[in-house]
């Protein structure tokens, strides 16, 4: 249970950082000082994401629960992705719609 909460907390942080970063992208038409600040902020966010990915990847693969294994994380340009494997299921057993419907309340899809 602690592992699940740990990974959900990291996922939530990744979403918050992604939202923050997307707000810092449009510097066109702003004063140069603001654009420099946003550029530094963007670089800082990328650095923090890379640190989080490295921390998680050092521990991976790790079983999240009896059916789910976290294989690794990766990201680029303010995106943080998790690669999981459902170990007790065949891909033909679960449709994308079923999976999305079951996970929508836990994940931000899109």
PDB file of N, CA, C and O in Angstrom, residues 41-99:
ATOM      1  N   UNK A  41      12.856  29.193 -15.073  1.00  0.00           N
ATOM      2  CA  UNK A  41      11.870  28.355 -14.387  1.00  0.00           C
ATOM      3  C   UNK A  41      11.639  27.070 -15.179  1.00  0.00           C
ATOM      4  O   UNK A  41      11.564  25.984 -14.616  1.00  0.00           O
ATOM      5  N   UNK A  42      11.548  27.188 -16.477  1.00  0.00           N
ATOM      6  CA  UNK A  42      11.368  26.027 -17.340  1.00  0.00           C
ATOM      7  C   UNK A  42      12.557  25.075 -17.219  1.00  0.00           C
ATOM      8  O   UNK A  42      12.381  23.853 -17.110  1.00  0.00           O
ATOM      9  N   UNK A  43      13.771  25.614 -17.221  1.00  0.00           N
ATOM     10  CA  UNK A  43      14.965  24.792 -17.066  1.00  0.00           C
ATOM     11  C   UNK A  43      14.985  24.106 -15.699  1.00  0.00           C
ATOM     12  O   UNK A  43      15.369  22.937 -15.584  1.00  0.00           O
ATOM     13  N   UNK A  44      14.573  24.831 -14.669  1.00  0.00           N
ATOM     14  CA  UNK A  44      14.539  24.269 -13.311  1.00  0.00           C
ATOM     15  C   UNK A  44      13.550  23.111 -13.242  1.00  0.00           C
ATOM     16  O   UNK A  44      13.843  22.061 -12.673  1.00  0.00           O
ATOM     17  N   UNK A  45      12.404  23.269 -13.874  1.00  0.00           N
ATOM     18  CA  UNK A  45      11.398  22.210 -13.885  1.00  0.00           C
ATOM     19  C   UNK A  45      11.922  20.986 -14.631  1.00  0.00           C
ATOM     20  O   UNK A  45      11.780  19.856 -14.155  1.00  0.00           O
ATOM     21  N   UNK A  46      12.545  21.202 -15.783  1.00  0.00           N
ATOM     22  CA  UNK A  46      13.127  20.074 -16.529  1.00  0.00           C
ATOM     23  C   UNK A  46      14.162  19.340 -15.687  1.00  0.00           C
ATOM     24  O   UNK A  46      14.221  18.110 -15.683  1.00  0.00           O
ATOM     25  N   UNK A  47      14.982  20.083 -14.965  1.00  0.00           N
ATOM     26  CA  UNK A  47      16.012  19.474 -14.124  1.00  0.00           C
ATOM     27  C   UNK A  47      15.361  18.643 -13.009  1.00  0.00           C
ATOM     28  O   UNK A  47      15.800  17.520 -12.725  1.00  0.00           O
ATOM     29  N   UNK A  48      14.320  19.177 -12.371  1.00  0.00           N
ATOM     30  CA  UNK A  48      13.638  18.443 -11.307  1.00  0.00           C
ATOM     31  C   UNK A  48      12.974  17.179 -11.851  1.00  0.00           C
ATOM     32  O   UNK A  48      13.015  16.129 -11.205  1.00  0.00           O
ATOM     33  N   UNK A  49      12.374  17.277 -13.013  1.00  0.00           N
ATOM     34  CA  UNK A  49      11.764  16.093 -13.621  1.00  0.00           C
ATOM     35  C   UNK A  49      12.816  15.028 -13.905  1.00  0.00           C
ATOM     36  O   UNK A  49      12.596  13.839 -13.645  1.00  0.00           O
ATOM     37  N   UNK A  50      13.961  15.432 -14.422  1.00  0.00           N
ATOM     38  CA  UNK A  50      15.034  14.480 -14.705  1.00  0.00           C
ATOM     39  C   UNK A  50      15.519  13.812 -13.424  1.00  0.00           C
ATOM     40  O   UNK A  50      15.763  12.595 -13.406  1.00  0.00           O
ATOM     41  N   UNK A  51      15.639  14.563 -12.341  1.00  0.00           N
ATOM     42  CA  UNK A  51      16.048  13.987 -11.063  1.00  0.00           C
ATOM     43  C   UNK A  51      15.022  12.962 -10.572  1.00  0.00           C
ATOM     44  O   UNK A  51      15.395  11.891 -10.091  1.00  0.00           O
ATOM     45  N   UNK A  52      13.734  13.298 -10.680  1.00  0.00           N
ATOM     46  CA  UNK A  52      12.683  12.370 -10.254  1.00  0.00           C
ATOM     47  C   UNK A  52      12.712  11.103 -11.096  1.00  0.00           C
ATOM     48  O   UNK A  52      12.598   9.993 -10.563  1.00  0.00           O
ATOM     49  N   UNK A  53      12.874  11.247 -12.404  1.00  0.00           N
ATOM     50  CA  UNK A  53      12.927  10.079 -13.285  1.00  0.00           C
ATOM     51  C   UNK A  53      14.110   9.190 -12.929  1.00  0.00           C
ATOM     52  O   UNK A  53      13.968   7.965 -12.853  1.00  0.00           O
ATOM     53  N   UNK A  54      15.267   9.789 -12.699  1.00  0.00           N
ATOM     54  CA  UNK A  54      16.447   9.010 -12.337  1.00  0.00           C
ATOM     55  C   UNK A  54      16.241   8.270 -11.019  1.00  0.00           C
ATOM     56  O   UNK A  54      16.621   7.102 -10.890  1.00  0.00           O
ATOM     57  N   UNK A  55      15.641   8.932 -10.033  1.00  0.00           N
ATOM     58  CA  UNK A  55      15.386   8.308  -8.744  1.00  0.00           C
ATOM     59  C   UNK A  55      14.470   7.084  -8.904  1.00  0.00           C
ATOM     60  O   UNK A  55      14.746   6.011  -8.374  1.00  0.00           O
ATOM     61  N   UNK A  56      13.401   7.239  -9.657  1.00  0.00           N
ATOM     62  CA  UNK A  56      12.458   6.143  -9.866  1.00  0.00           C
ATOM     63  C   UNK A  56      13.093   5.032 -10.686  1.00  0.00           C
ATOM     64  O   UNK A  56      12.964   3.848 -10.353  1.00  0.00           O
ATOM     65  N   UNK A  57      13.803   5.389 -11.753  1.00  0.00           N
ATOM     66  CA  UNK A  57      14.407   4.383 -12.629  1.00  0.00           C
ATOM     67  C   UNK A  57      15.480   3.558 -11.922  1.00  0.00           C
ATOM     68  O   UNK A  57      15.694   2.398 -12.278  1.00  0.00           O
ATOM     69  N   UNK A  58      16.145   4.120 -10.907  1.00  0.00           N
ATOM     70  CA  UNK A  58      17.129   3.359 -10.136  1.00  0.00           C
ATOM     71  C   UNK A  58      16.460   2.227  -9.355  1.00  0.00           C
ATOM     72  O   UNK A  58      17.083   1.215  -9.085  1.00  0.00           O
ATOM     73  N   UNK A  59      15.192   2.426  -8.965  1.00  0.00           N
ATOM     74  CA  UNK A  59      14.466   1.420  -8.198  1.00  0.00           C
ATOM     75  C   UNK A  59      13.685   0.464  -9.095  1.00  0.00           C
ATOM     76  O   UNK A  59      13.243  -0.582  -8.639  1.00  0.00           O
ATOM     77  N   UNK A  60      13.491   0.824 -10.336  1.00  0.00           N
ATOM     78  CA  UNK A  60      12.671   0.029 -11.254  1.00  0.00           C
ATOM     79  C   UNK A  60      13.470  -1.141 -11.813  1.00  0.00           C
ATOM     80  O   UNK A  60      14.695  -1.068 -11.894  1.00  0.00           O
ATOM     81  N   UNK A  61      12.812  -2.203 -12.227  1.00  0.00           N
ATOM     82  CA  UNK A  61      11.369  -2.413 -12.123  1.00  0.00           C
ATOM     83  C   UNK A  61      10.972  -2.741 -10.690  1.00  0.00           C
ATOM     84  O   UNK A  61      11.741  -3.345  -9.942  1.00  0.00           O
ATOM     85  N   UNK A  62       9.775  -2.326 -10.326  1.00  0.00           N
ATOM     86  CA  UNK A  62       9.266  -2.562  -8.983  1.00  0.00           C
ATOM     87  C   UNK A  62       7.775  -2.900  -9.073  1.00  0.00           C
ATOM     88  O   UNK A  62       7.041  -2.322  -9.875  1.00  0.00           O
ATOM     89  N   UNK A  63       7.367  -3.872  -8.277  1.00  0.00           N
ATOM     90  CA  UNK A  63       5.958  -4.246  -8.247  1.00  0.00           C
ATOM     91  C   UNK A  63       5.184  -3.196  -7.463  1.00  0.00           C
ATOM     92  O   UNK A  63       5.534  -2.866  -6.328  1.00  0.00           O
ATOM     93  N   UNK A  64       4.153  -2.660  -8.082  1.00  0.00           N
ATOM     94  CA  UNK A  64       3.303  -1.665  -7.441  1.00  0.00           C
ATOM     95  C   UNK A  64       2.219  -2.372  -6.638  1.00  0.00           C
ATOM     96  O   UNK A  64       1.878  -1.975  -5.525  1.00  0.00           O
ATOM     97  N   UNK A  65       1.667  -3.421  -7.212  1.00  0.00           N
ATOM     98  CA  UNK A  65       0.735  -4.304  -6.529  1.00  0.00           C
ATOM     99  C   UNK A  65       0.898  -5.688  -7.144  1.00  0.00           C
ATOM    100  O   UNK A  65       1.828  -5.912  -7.914  1.00  0.00           O
ATOM    101  N   UNK A  66       0.012  -6.621  -6.811  1.00  0.00           N
ATOM    102  CA  UNK A  66       0.208  -7.999  -7.277  1.00  0.00           C
ATOM    103  C   UNK A  66       0.063  -8.140  -8.797  1.00  0.00           C
ATOM    104  O   UNK A  66       0.548  -9.108  -9.368  1.00  0.00           O
ATOM    105  N   UNK A  67      -0.565  -7.189  -9.460  1.00  0.00           N
ATOM    106  CA  UNK A  67      -0.800  -7.271 -10.896  1.00  0.00           C
ATOM    107  C   UNK A  67      -0.001  -6.280 -11.728  1.00  0.00           C
ATOM    108  O   UNK A  67       0.032  -6.382 -12.948  1.00  0.00           O
ATOM    109  N   UNK A  68       0.623  -5.281 -11.084  1.00  0.00           N
ATOM    110  CA  UNK A  68       1.197  -4.160 -11.820  1.00  0.00           C
ATOM    111  C   UNK A  68       2.673  -3.964 -11.484  1.00  0.00           C
ATOM    112  O   UNK A  68       3.042  -3.882 -10.317  1.00  0.00           O
ATOM    113  N   UNK A  69       3.485  -3.850 -12.524  1.00  0.00           N
ATOM    114  CA  UNK A  69       4.915  -3.594 -12.362  1.00  0.00           C
ATOM    115  C   UNK A  69       5.243  -2.249 -13.028  1.00  0.00           C
ATOM    116  O   UNK A  69       4.883  -2.009 -14.171  1.00  0.00           O
ATOM    117  N   UNK A  70       5.908  -1.373 -12.271  1.00  0.00           N
ATOM    118  CA  UNK A  70       6.422  -0.125 -12.840  1.00  0.00           C
ATOM    119  C   UNK A  70       7.759  -0.453 -13.474  1.00  0.00           C
ATOM    120  O   UNK A  70       8.701  -0.874 -12.798  1.00  0.00           O
ATOM    121  N   UNK A  71       7.845  -0.308 -14.798  1.00  0.00           N
ATOM    122  CA  UNK A  71       9.060  -0.666 -15.520  1.00  0.00           C
ATOM    123  C   UNK A  71      10.076   0.467 -15.555  1.00  0.00           C
ATOM    124  O   UNK A  71      11.263   0.251 -15.350  1.00  0.00           O
ATOM    125  N   UNK A  72       9.620   1.674 -15.841  1.00  0.00           N
ATOM    126  CA  UNK A  72      10.517   2.829 -15.893  1.00  0.00           C
ATOM    127  C   UNK A  72       9.702   4.089 -16.104  1.00  0.00           C
ATOM    128  O   UNK A  72       8.487   4.038 -16.278  1.00  0.00           O
ATOM    129  N   UNK A  73      10.402   5.210 -16.072  1.00  0.00           N
ATOM    130  CA  UNK A  73       9.795   6.505 -16.374  1.00  0.00           C
ATOM    131  C   UNK A  73      10.649   7.173 -17.436  1.00  0.00           C
ATOM    132  O   UNK A  73      11.823   6.857 -17.594  1.00  0.00           O
ATOM    133  N   UNK A  74      10.062   8.087 -18.148  1.00  0.00           N
ATOM    134  CA  UNK A  74      10.813   8.885 -19.117  1.00  0.00           C
ATOM    135  C   UNK A  74      10.051  10.169 -19.368  1.00  0.00           C
ATOM    136  O   UNK A  74       8.880  10.299 -19.032  1.00  0.00           O
ATOM    137  N   UNK A  75      10.725  11.123 -19.938  1.00  0.00           N
ATOM    138  CA  UNK A  75      10.068  12.385 -20.199  1.00  0.00           C
ATOM    139  C   UNK A  75      10.876  13.275 -21.105  1.00  0.00           C
ATOM    140  O   UNK A  75      12.070  13.064 -21.306  1.00  0.00           O
ATOM    141  N   UNK A  76      10.185  14.259 -21.627  1.00  0.00           N
ATOM    142  CA  UNK A  76      10.794  15.232 -22.524  1.00  0.00           C
ATOM    143  C   UNK A  76       9.881  16.443 -22.574  1.00  0.00           C
ATOM    144  O   UNK A  76       8.659  16.301 -22.643  1.00  0.00           O
ATOM    145  N   UNK A  77      10.448  17.618 -22.525  1.00  0.00           N
ATOM    146  CA  UNK A  77       9.690  18.872 -22.669  1.00  0.00           C
ATOM    147  C   UNK A  77       8.507  18.943 -21.714  1.00  0.00           C
ATOM    148  O   UNK A  77       7.359  19.061 -22.128  1.00  0.00           O
ATOM    149  N   UNK A  78       8.784  18.839 -20.429  1.00  0.00           N
ATOM    150  CA  UNK A  78       7.786  19.002 -19.373  1.00  0.00           C
ATOM    151  C   UNK A  78       6.761  17.872 -19.312  1.00  0.00           C
ATOM    152  O   UNK A  78       5.678  18.062 -18.778  1.00  0.00           O
ATOM    153  N   UNK A  79       7.068  16.736 -19.851  1.00  0.00           N
ATOM    154  CA  UNK A  79       6.184  15.576 -19.758  1.00  0.00           C
ATOM    155  C   UNK A  79       6.866  14.504 -18.924  1.00  0.00           C
ATOM    156  O   UNK A  79       8.078  14.297 -19.045  1.00  0.00           O
ATOM    157  N   UNK A  80       6.087  13.844 -18.118  1.00  0.00           N
ATOM    158  CA  UNK A  80       6.588  12.801 -17.234  1.00  0.00           C
ATOM    159  C   UNK A  80       5.728  11.578 -17.488  1.00  0.00           C
ATOM    160  O   UNK A  80       4.523  11.605 -17.279  1.00  0.00           O
ATOM    161  N   UNK A  81       6.324  10.511 -17.968  1.00  0.00           N
ATOM    162  CA  UNK A  81       5.570   9.313 -18.338  1.00  0.00           C
ATOM    163  C   UNK A  81       6.016   8.124 -17.508  1.00  0.00           C
ATOM    164  O   UNK A  81       7.192   7.986 -17.201  1.00  0.00           O
ATOM    165  N   UNK A  82       5.049   7.272 -17.199  1.00  0.00           N
ATOM    166  CA  UNK A  82       5.300   6.042 -16.458  1.00  0.00           C
ATOM    167  C   UNK A  82       4.987   4.873 -17.385  1.00  0.00           C
ATOM    168  O   UNK A  82       3.969   4.881 -18.057  1.00  0.00           O
ATOM    169  N   UNK A  83       5.856   3.880 -17.411  1.00  0.00           N
ATOM    170  CA  UNK A  83       5.607   2.675 -18.189  1.00  0.00           C
ATOM    171  C   UNK A  83       5.348   1.522 -17.225  1.00  0.00           C
ATOM    172  O   UNK A  83       6.240   1.140 -16.461  1.00  0.00           O
ATOM    173  N   UNK A  84       4.120   1.021 -17.260  1.00  0.00           N
ATOM    174  CA  UNK A  84       3.708  -0.074 -16.403  1.00  0.00           C
ATOM    175  C   UNK A  84       3.462  -1.316 -17.247  1.00  0.00           C
ATOM    176  O   UNK A  84       3.136  -1.227 -18.424  1.00  0.00           O
ATOM    177  N   UNK A  85       3.570  -2.474 -16.614  1.00  0.00           N
ATOM    178  CA  UNK A  85       3.179  -3.735 -17.227  1.00  0.00           C
ATOM    179  C   UNK A  85       2.165  -4.399 -16.313  1.00  0.00           C
ATOM    180  O   UNK A  85       2.405  -4.524 -15.104  1.00  0.00           O
ATOM    181  N   UNK A  86       1.023  -4.782 -16.880  1.00  0.00           N
ATOM    182  CA  UNK A  86       0.036  -5.581 -16.154  1.00  0.00           C
ATOM    183  C   UNK A  86       0.445  -7.030 -16.373  1.00  0.00           C
ATOM    184  O   UNK A  86       0.255  -7.573 -17.460  1.00  0.00           O
ATOM    185  N   UNK A  87       1.008  -7.649 -15.350  1.00  0.00           N
ATOM    186  CA  UNK A  87       1.677  -8.929 -15.551  1.00  0.00           C
ATOM    187  C   UNK A  87       0.733 -10.124 -15.663  1.00  0.00           C
ATOM    188  O   UNK A  87       1.109 -11.143 -16.232  1.00  0.00           O
ATOM    189  N   UNK A  88      -0.477 -10.037 -15.158  1.00  0.00           N
ATOM    190  CA  UNK A  88      -1.389 -11.178 -15.188  1.00  0.00           C
ATOM    191  C   UNK A  88      -2.432 -11.075 -16.291  1.00  0.00           C
ATOM    192  O   UNK A  88      -3.416 -11.808 -16.275  1.00  0.00           O
ATOM    193  N   UNK A  89      -2.238 -10.178 -17.239  1.00  0.00           N
ATOM    194  CA  UNK A  89      -3.217  -9.982 -18.295  1.00  0.00           C
ATOM    195  C   UNK A  89      -2.561 -10.077 -19.663  1.00  0.00           C
ATOM    196  O   UNK A  89      -1.443  -9.623 -19.855  1.00  0.00           O
ATOM    197  N   UNK A  90      -3.288 -10.612 -20.580  1.00  0.00           N
ATOM    198  CA  UNK A  90      -2.873 -10.619 -21.976  1.00  0.00           C
ATOM    199  C   UNK A  90      -3.489  -9.378 -22.615  1.00  0.00           C
ATOM    200  O   UNK A  90      -4.622  -9.006 -22.290  1.00  0.00           O
ATOM    201  N   UNK A  91      -2.767  -8.723 -23.500  1.00  0.00           N
ATOM    202  CA  UNK A  91      -3.280  -7.519 -24.137  1.00  0.00           C
ATOM    203  C   UNK A  91      -4.608  -7.721 -24.820  1.00  0.00           C
ATOM    204  O   UNK A  91      -5.429  -6.806 -24.900  1.00  0.00           O
ATOM    205  N   UNK A  92      -4.871  -8.936 -25.300  1.00  0.00           N
ATOM    206  CA  UNK A  92      -6.131  -9.227 -25.979  1.00  0.00           C
ATOM    207  C   UNK A  92      -7.302  -9.307 -25.000  1.00  0.00           C
ATOM    208  O   UNK A  92      -8.459  -9.221 -25.397  1.00  0.00           O
ATOM    209  N   UNK A  93      -6.995  -9.465 -23.703  1.00  0.00           N
ATOM    210  CA  UNK A  93      -8.046  -9.606 -22.697  1.00  0.00           C
ATOM    211  C   UNK A  93      -8.697  -8.283 -22.304  1.00  0.00           C
ATOM    212  O   UNK A  93      -9.818  -8.268 -21.813  1.00  0.00           O
ATOM    213  N   UNK A  94      -7.996  -7.180 -22.492  1.00  0.00           N
ATOM    214  CA  UNK A  94      -8.489  -5.881 -22.028  1.00  0.00           C
ATOM    215  C   UNK A  94      -8.472  -4.906 -23.191  1.00  0.00           C
ATOM    216  O   UNK A  94      -7.441  -4.687 -23.815  1.00  0.00           O
ATOM    217  N   UNK A  95      -9.604  -4.300 -23.454  1.00  0.00           N
ATOM    218  CA  UNK A  95      -9.657  -3.296 -24.522  1.00  0.00           C
ATOM    219  C   UNK A  95      -9.203  -1.943 -23.983  1.00  0.00           C
ATOM    220  O   UNK A  95      -9.239  -1.697 -22.774  1.00  0.00           O
ATOM    221  N   UNK A  96      -8.798  -1.075 -24.872  1.00  0.00           N
ATOM    222  CA  UNK A  96      -8.381   0.272 -24.474  1.00  0.00           C
ATOM    223  C   UNK A  96      -9.523   1.016 -23.797  1.00  0.00           C
ATOM    224  O   UNK A  96      -9.313   1.743 -22.823  1.00  0.00           O
ATOM    225  N   UNK A  97     -10.748   0.823 -24.277  1.00  0.00           N
ATOM    226  CA  UNK A  97     -11.899   1.495 -23.666  1.00  0.00           C
ATOM    227  C   UNK A  97     -12.150   0.990 -22.245  1.00  0.00           C
ATOM    228  O   UNK A  97     -12.446   1.774 -21.345  1.00  0.00           O
ATOM    229  N   UNK A  98     -12.030  -0.331 -22.031  1.00  0.00           N
ATOM    230  CA  UNK A  98     -12.223  -0.887 -20.691  1.00  0.00           C
ATOM    231  C   UNK A  98     -11.161  -0.345 -19.733  1.00  0.00           C
ATOM    232  O   UNK A  98     -11.475   0.051 -18.608  1.00  0.00           O
ATOM    233  N   UNK A  99      -9.936  -0.345 -20.197  1.00  0.00           N
ATOM    234  CA  UNK A  99      -8.849   0.129 -19.349  1.00  0.00           C
ATOM    235  C   UNK A  99      -9.035   1.607 -19.004  1.00  0.00           C
ATOM    236  O   UNK A  99      -8.915   2.006 -17.845  1.00  0.00           O
TER     237      UNK A  99
END
